[in-house]
Structures are given as structure tokens and as C-alpha cells.
Coordinates of C-alpha atoms and ligand atoms in Angstrom, one line a residue:
X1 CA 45.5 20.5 44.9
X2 CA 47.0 22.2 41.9
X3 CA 47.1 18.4 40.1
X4 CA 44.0 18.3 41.3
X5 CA 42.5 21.2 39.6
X6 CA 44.3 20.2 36.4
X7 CA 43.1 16.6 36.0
X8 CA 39.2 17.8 36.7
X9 CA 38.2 19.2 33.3
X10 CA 39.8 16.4 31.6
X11 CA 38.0 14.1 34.3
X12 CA 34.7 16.1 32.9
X13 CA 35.1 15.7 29.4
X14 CA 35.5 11.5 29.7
X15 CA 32.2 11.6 32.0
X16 CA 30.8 13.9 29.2
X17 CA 31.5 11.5 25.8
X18 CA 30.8 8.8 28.2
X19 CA 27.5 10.0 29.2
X20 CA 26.8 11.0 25.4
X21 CA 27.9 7.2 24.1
X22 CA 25.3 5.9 26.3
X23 CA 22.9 8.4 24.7
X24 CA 23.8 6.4 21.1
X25 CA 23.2 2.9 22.7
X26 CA 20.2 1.5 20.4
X27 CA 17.0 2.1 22.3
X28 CA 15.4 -1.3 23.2
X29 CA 13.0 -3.0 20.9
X30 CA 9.3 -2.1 20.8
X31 CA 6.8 -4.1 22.3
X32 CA 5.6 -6.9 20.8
X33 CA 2.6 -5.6 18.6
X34 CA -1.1 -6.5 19.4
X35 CA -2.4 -8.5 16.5
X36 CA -4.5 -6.8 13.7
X37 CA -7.8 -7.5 13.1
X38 CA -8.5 -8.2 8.8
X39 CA -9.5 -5.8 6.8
X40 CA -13.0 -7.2 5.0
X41 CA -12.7 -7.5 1.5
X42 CA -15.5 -8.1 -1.1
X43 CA -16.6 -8.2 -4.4
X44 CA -13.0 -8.5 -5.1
X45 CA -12.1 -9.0 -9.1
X46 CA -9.4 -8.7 -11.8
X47 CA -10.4 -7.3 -15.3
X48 CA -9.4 -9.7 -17.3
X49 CA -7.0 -8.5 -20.6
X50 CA -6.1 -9.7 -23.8
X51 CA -2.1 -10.7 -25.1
X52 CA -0.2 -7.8 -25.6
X53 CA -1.9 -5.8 -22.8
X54 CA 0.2 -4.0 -20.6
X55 CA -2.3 -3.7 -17.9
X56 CA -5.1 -4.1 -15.9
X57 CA -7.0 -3.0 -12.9
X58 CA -8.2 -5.2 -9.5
X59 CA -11.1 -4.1 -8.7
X60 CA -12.7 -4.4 -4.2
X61 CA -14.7 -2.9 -1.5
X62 CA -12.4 -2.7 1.7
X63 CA -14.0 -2.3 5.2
X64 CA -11.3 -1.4 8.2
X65 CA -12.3 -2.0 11.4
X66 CA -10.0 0.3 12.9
X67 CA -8.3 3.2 11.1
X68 CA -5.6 2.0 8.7
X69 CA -4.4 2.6 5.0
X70 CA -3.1 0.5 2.2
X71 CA 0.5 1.5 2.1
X72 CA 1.5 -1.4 -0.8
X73 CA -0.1 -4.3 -3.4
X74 CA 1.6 -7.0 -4.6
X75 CA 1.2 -9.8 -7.1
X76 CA 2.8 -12.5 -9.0
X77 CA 1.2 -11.7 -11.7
X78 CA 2.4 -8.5 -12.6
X79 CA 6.0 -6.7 -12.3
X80 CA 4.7 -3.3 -10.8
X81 CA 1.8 -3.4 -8.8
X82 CA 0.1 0.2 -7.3
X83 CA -3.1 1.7 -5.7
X84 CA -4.4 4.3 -8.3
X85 CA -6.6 6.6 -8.2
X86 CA -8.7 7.7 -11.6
X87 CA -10.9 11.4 -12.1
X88 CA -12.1 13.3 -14.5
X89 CA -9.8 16.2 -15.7
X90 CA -12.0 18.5 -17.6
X91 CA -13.0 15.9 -20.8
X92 CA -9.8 13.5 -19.8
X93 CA -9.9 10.6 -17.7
X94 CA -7.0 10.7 -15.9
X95 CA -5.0 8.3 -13.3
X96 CA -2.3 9.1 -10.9
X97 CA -0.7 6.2 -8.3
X98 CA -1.6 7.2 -4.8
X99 CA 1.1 6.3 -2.1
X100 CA -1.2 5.5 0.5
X101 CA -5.2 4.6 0.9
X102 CA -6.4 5.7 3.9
X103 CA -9.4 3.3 5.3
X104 CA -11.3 5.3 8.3
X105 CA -12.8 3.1 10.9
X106 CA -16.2 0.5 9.9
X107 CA -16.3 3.0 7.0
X108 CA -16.2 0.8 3.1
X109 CA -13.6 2.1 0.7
X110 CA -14.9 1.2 -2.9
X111 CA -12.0 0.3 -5.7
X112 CA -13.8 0.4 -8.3
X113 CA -13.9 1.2 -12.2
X114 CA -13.7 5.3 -13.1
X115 CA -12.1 5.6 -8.7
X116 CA -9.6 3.8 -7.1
X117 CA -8.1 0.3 -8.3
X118 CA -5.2 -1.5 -8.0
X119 CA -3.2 -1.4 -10.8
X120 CA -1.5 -4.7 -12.4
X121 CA 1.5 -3.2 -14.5
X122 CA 4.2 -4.7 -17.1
X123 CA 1.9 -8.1 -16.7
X124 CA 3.6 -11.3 -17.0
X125 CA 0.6 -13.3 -19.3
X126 CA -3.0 -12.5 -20.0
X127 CA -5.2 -12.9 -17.8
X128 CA -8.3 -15.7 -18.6
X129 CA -11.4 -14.6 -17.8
X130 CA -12.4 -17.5 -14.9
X131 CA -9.0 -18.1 -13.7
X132 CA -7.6 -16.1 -10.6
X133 CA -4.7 -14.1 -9.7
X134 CA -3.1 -13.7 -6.0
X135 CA -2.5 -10.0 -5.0
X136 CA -1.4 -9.3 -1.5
X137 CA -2.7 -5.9 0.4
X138 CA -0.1 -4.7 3.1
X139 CA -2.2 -2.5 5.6
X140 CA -0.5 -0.4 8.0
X141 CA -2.7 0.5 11.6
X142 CA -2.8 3.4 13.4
X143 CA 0.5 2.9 15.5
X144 CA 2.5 1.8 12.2
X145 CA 2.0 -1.5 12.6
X146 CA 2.0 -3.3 9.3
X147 CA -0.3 -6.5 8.4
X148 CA -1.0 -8.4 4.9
X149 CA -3.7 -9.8 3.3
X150 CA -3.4 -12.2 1.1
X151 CA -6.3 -12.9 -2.0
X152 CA -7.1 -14.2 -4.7
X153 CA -9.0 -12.8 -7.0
X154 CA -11.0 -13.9 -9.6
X155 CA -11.0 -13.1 -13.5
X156 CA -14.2 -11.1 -15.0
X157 CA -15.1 -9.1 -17.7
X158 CA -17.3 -7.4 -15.2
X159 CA -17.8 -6.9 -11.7
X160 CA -18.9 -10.5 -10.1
X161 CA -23.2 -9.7 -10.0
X162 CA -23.1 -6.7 -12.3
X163 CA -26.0 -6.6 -14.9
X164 CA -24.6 -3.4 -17.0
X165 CA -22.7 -3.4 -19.9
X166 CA -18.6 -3.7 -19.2
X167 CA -17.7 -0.4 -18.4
X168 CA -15.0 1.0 -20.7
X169 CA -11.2 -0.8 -20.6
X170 CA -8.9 1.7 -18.7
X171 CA -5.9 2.9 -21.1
X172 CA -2.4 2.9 -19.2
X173 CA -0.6 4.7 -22.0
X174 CA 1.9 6.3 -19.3
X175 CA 2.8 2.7 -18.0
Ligands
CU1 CU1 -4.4 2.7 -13.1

């Protein structure tokens, strides 16, 4: 009895770090995640720049048809691509990245000059008025699941069906 007694706690302790190594065991993979619907894009354009510009600004209405955000933008075209936001600050334009767009439910998001755009920074060649440019939206649904779209956009001076003058080129000085 008196082994007995001695051999328990140590007995104890090995069920204890045994029970907390099963604790550590990786939890088992989430379930396979239910397919995304698209996030309706239009109007979608690039501003097109002139050599030696640094950047530009992508230009699109988004429609979600659940809740979701634009977490990231990427394209070929340019080394650094973000979602900014611009705003008057007191006489200043001014433009800050945001981290993440958030696109409520059947409710249209406008990207558009003087509000949000994507931003094309550190761009590898001009970019011609008619030709395109692929940028890829990565969308992120309510549960975290993430989806991309891939577009591609054409070159304009304008927005595609605008009658107005162009509005004035965005300076990225800070770029
Ligand atoms: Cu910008």
C-alpha cells in the first residue's frame, strides 16, 4: 500500500501531460467552404498615365451579394497595388490606403475619382489609353472565406460613358 501511495501522484502527473498533449493535437481541418457567389463589377476602368508617372488609379462600382470586404488588389501592372480612400482635408485633397473595403449586402460601393480607388503604384510602363490592364480583387465573406476576381480593365482618360470634362489627375507625391 505504501508503494502504492507513492507511485499515484507520479501515475497523476503522466495522465496529466498526457491529457494536456492531446489538448495540442492540431484541431481537424474546417469544412470544406460553400462556394462564393461574385461580387458584380461595373463601369470598371484604369486612368490612363503618361511615362514617368508613378501612378494611377482603377476606377469600379462593386455590388456584394452577401456581406463581404475587399481585403487585397493585385496587378501585373504595377509593383504595389492598394484600395485608397481620398477626402477633403480642410483645402487639401488628401488619400490614405484603407486595409479593408467593407461591401454590405446588394448595397453598390462606388470607386470612383475624389472616393475610393484602387491604387496602381511604382507602375511598370505607361499605360495606353485603349489597352487593358488585369487587376485581381481578393474578397473575403462573412465566415473569412476568401474568393478572387479576376478583371481586366480597360484604359480611359475618363470614366467609360462620361460626358464631363476629365476630372483632375490624382497626385501620389507620398508614393
Ligand atoms: Cu491613391
Amino acid at each position: 500500500m505504501t508503494l502504492q501511495r507513492l507511485i499515484s501522484p507520479v501515475f497523476l502527473a503522466v495522465a496529466l501531460l498526457a491529457g494536456t498533449a492531446q489538448a495540442q493535437t492540431p484541431a481537424p481541418a474546417p469544412a470544406p467552404a460553400s462556394a462564393t457567389a461574385a461580387v458584380a463589377v461595373e463601369g470598371a476602368w484604369v486612368r490612363a498615365s503618361v511615362p514617368g508617372q508613378k501612378a494611377t488609379g482603377a476606377f469600379m462600382r462593386l455590388t456584394a451579394p452577401e456581406t463581404m470586404r475587399l481585403v487585397r488588389t493585385q496587378s501585373p501592372a504595377a509593383a504595389v497595388t492598394e484600395v485608397h480612400e481620398m477626402k477633403m482635408d480642410g483645402d487639401v485633397m488628401k488619400m490614405r490606403a484603407v486595409p479593408v473595403l467593407e461591401l454590405p449586402a446588394g448595397k453598390a460601393v462606388d470607386l470612383k475619382p475624389g472616393g475610393y480607388h484602387v491604387m496602381l503604384m511604382d507602375l511598370k510602363a505607361p499605360l495606353a489609353k485603349g489597352s487593358s490592364v488585369p487587376v485581381t480583387l481578393f474578397f473575403q465573406d462573412a465566415k473569412g472565406v476568401e474568393s478572387q476576381q479576376q478583371l481586366h480593365l480597360p484604359v480611359a482618360t475618363q470614366a467609360p460613358g462620361s460626358t464631363g470634362a476629365p476630372a483632375m489627375p490624382m497626385q501620389h507625391n507620398q508614393h
